[in-house]
Coordinates of C-alpha atoms in Angstrom, one line a residue:
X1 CA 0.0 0.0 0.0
X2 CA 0.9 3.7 -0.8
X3 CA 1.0 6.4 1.6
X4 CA 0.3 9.9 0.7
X5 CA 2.5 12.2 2.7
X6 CA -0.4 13.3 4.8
X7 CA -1.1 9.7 5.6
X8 CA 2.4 9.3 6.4
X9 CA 2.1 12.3 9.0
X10 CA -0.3 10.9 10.5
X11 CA 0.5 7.6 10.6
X12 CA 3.7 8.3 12.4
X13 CA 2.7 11.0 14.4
X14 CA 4.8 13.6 13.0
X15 CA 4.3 17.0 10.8
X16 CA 4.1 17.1 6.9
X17 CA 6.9 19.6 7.1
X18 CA 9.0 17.4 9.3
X19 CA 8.8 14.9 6.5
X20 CA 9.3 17.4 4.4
X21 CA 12.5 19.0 5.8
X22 CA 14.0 15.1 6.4
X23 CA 13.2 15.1 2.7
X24 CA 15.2 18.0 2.3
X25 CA 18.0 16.7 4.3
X26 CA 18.5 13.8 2.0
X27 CA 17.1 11.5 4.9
X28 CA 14.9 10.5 2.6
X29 CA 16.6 8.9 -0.1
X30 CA 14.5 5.9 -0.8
X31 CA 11.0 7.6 -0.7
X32 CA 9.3 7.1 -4.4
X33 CA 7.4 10.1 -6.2
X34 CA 4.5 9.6 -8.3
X35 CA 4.1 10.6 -12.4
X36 CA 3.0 14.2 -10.8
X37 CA 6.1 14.4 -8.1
X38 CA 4.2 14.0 -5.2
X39 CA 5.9 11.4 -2.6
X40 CA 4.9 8.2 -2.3
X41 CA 5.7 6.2 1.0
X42 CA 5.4 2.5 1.5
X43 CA 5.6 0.7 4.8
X44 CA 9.2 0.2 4.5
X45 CA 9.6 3.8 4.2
X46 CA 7.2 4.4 7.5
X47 CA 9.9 1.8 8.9
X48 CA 12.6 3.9 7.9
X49 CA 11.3 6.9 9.0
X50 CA 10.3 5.5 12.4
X51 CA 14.0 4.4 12.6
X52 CA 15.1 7.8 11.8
X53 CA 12.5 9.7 14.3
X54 CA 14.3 7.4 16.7
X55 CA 17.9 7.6 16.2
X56 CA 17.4 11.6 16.2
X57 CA 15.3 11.1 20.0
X58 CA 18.4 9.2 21.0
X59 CA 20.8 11.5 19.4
X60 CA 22.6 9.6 16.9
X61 CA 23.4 11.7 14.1
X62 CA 21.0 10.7 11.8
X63 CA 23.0 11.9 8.3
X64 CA 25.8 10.1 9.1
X65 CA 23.1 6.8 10.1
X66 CA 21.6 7.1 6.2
X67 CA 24.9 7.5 4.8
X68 CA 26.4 4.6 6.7
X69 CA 22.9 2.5 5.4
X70 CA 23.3 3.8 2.1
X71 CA 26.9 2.3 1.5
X72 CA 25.5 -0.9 2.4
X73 CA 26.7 -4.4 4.2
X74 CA 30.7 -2.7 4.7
X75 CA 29.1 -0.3 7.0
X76 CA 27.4 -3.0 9.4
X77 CA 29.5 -2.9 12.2
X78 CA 30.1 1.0 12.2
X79 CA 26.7 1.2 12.0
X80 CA 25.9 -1.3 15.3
X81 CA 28.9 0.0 17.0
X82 CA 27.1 3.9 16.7
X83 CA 24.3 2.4 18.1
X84 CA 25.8 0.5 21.1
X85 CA 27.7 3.8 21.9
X86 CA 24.7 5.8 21.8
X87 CA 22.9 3.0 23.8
X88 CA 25.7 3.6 26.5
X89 CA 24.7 7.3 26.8
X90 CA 21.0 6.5 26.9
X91 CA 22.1 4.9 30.1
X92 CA 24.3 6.7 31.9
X93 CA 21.4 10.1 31.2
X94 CA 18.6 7.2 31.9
X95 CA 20.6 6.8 35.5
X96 CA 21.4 10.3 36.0
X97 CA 17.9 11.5 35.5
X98 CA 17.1 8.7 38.1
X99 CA 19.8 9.7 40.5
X100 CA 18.3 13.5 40.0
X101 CA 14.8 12.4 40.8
X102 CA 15.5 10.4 43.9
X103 CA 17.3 13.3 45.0
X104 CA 14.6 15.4 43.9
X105 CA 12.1 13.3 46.0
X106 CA 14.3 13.5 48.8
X107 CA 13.8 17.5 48.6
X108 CA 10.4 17.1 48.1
X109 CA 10.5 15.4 51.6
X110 CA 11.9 17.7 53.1
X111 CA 10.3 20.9 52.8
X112 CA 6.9 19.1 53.4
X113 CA 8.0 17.9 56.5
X114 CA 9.2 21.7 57.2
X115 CA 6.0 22.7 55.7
X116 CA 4.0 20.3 58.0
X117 CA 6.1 21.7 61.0
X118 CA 5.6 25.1 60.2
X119 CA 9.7 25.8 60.1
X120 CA 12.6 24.2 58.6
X121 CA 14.1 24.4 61.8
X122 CA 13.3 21.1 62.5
X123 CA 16.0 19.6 59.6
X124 CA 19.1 22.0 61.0
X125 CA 21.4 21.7 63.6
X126 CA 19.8 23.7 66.6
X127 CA 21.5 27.5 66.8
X128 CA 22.9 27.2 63.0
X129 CA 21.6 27.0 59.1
X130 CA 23.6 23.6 59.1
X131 CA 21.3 20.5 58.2
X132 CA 21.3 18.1 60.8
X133 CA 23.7 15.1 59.8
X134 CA 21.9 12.2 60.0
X135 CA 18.7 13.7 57.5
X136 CA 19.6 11.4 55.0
X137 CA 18.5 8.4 57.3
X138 CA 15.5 9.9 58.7
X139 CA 14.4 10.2 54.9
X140 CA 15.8 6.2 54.8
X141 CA 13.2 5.6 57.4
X142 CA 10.6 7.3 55.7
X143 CA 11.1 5.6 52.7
X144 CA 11.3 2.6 54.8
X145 CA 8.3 3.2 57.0
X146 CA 5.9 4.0 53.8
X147 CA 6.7 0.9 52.7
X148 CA 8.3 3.2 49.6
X149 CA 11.2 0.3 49.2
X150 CA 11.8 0.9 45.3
X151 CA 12.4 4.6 45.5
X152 CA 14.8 3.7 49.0
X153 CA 16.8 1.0 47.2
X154 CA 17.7 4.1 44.2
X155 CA 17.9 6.7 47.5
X156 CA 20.6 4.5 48.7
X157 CA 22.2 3.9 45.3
X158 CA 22.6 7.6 45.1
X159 CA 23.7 8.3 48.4
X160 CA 26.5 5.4 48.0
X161 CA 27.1 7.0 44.5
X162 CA 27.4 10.7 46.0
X163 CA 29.9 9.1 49.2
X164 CA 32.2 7.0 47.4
X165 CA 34.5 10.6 46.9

């Protein structure tokens, strides 16, 4: 089956002139026009472009993806190691936006808990703007307390994380 380009847009979720500019870009290389030069996508090209919608929300450079695809079978393993390095940054900013949201919660914690009290007095070392030493485990026994075990295991994976200096 043919795709019109509006179909396309649709179909994937995306703009006509996002197709349009990744036409433009020569991203597009195997998309077929009809007699009266309108594109014509096929499934395989909905593929292709879901491939390419990907790569660019994971940040591989997508030009150099279609040019490595476009040389063919020699380009195989450039092509899975890109990936594979691009997977390994997925990670490590998968983890650090974890690490930032624990923290985050953490925060959250304790300002309701000054909020609740009326002061943040409660969270500092009495006579000083110091936080008290031991917050980190009254949180840990919050966590522990609401029965909130996931989100203490990646607490304590980001306090080990932030100690190990």
């Amino acid at each position: 089956m043919a795709y019109t380009i509006g179909q396309a847009s649709a179909k994937l979720n995306i703009s006509i002139d996002t197709i349009r500019y990744y036409d433009k870009q020569g991203l597009l290389p195997f998309v077929s026009r009809t007699k009266n030069g309108r594109r014509s996508f096929t499934e395989n090209d909905l593929h292709l472009m879901r491939t390419i919608i990907c790569l660019k929300n994971a940040g591989v450079p997508i030009a150099e993806f279609v040019a490595l695809r476009l040389d063919g079978d020699q380009t195989l393993t450039t092509r899975y190691q890109l990936l594979k390095d691009h997977e390994a940054n997925l990670k490590k900013q998968l983890n650090d936006l974890e690490e930032t949201l624990s923290y985050l919660k953490f925060k959250e914690w304790y300002y309701q808990t000054a909020v609740e009290a009326g002061t943040e007095e409660i969270h500092l070392v009495p006579g000083s703007q110091e936080v008290i030493p031991n917050l980190a485990n009254q949180y840990a026994d919050h966590l522990r307390d609401t029965n909130q075990l996931a989100e203490l295991d990646r607490f304590e994976n980001v306090r080990d994380y932030r100690n190990r200096d």
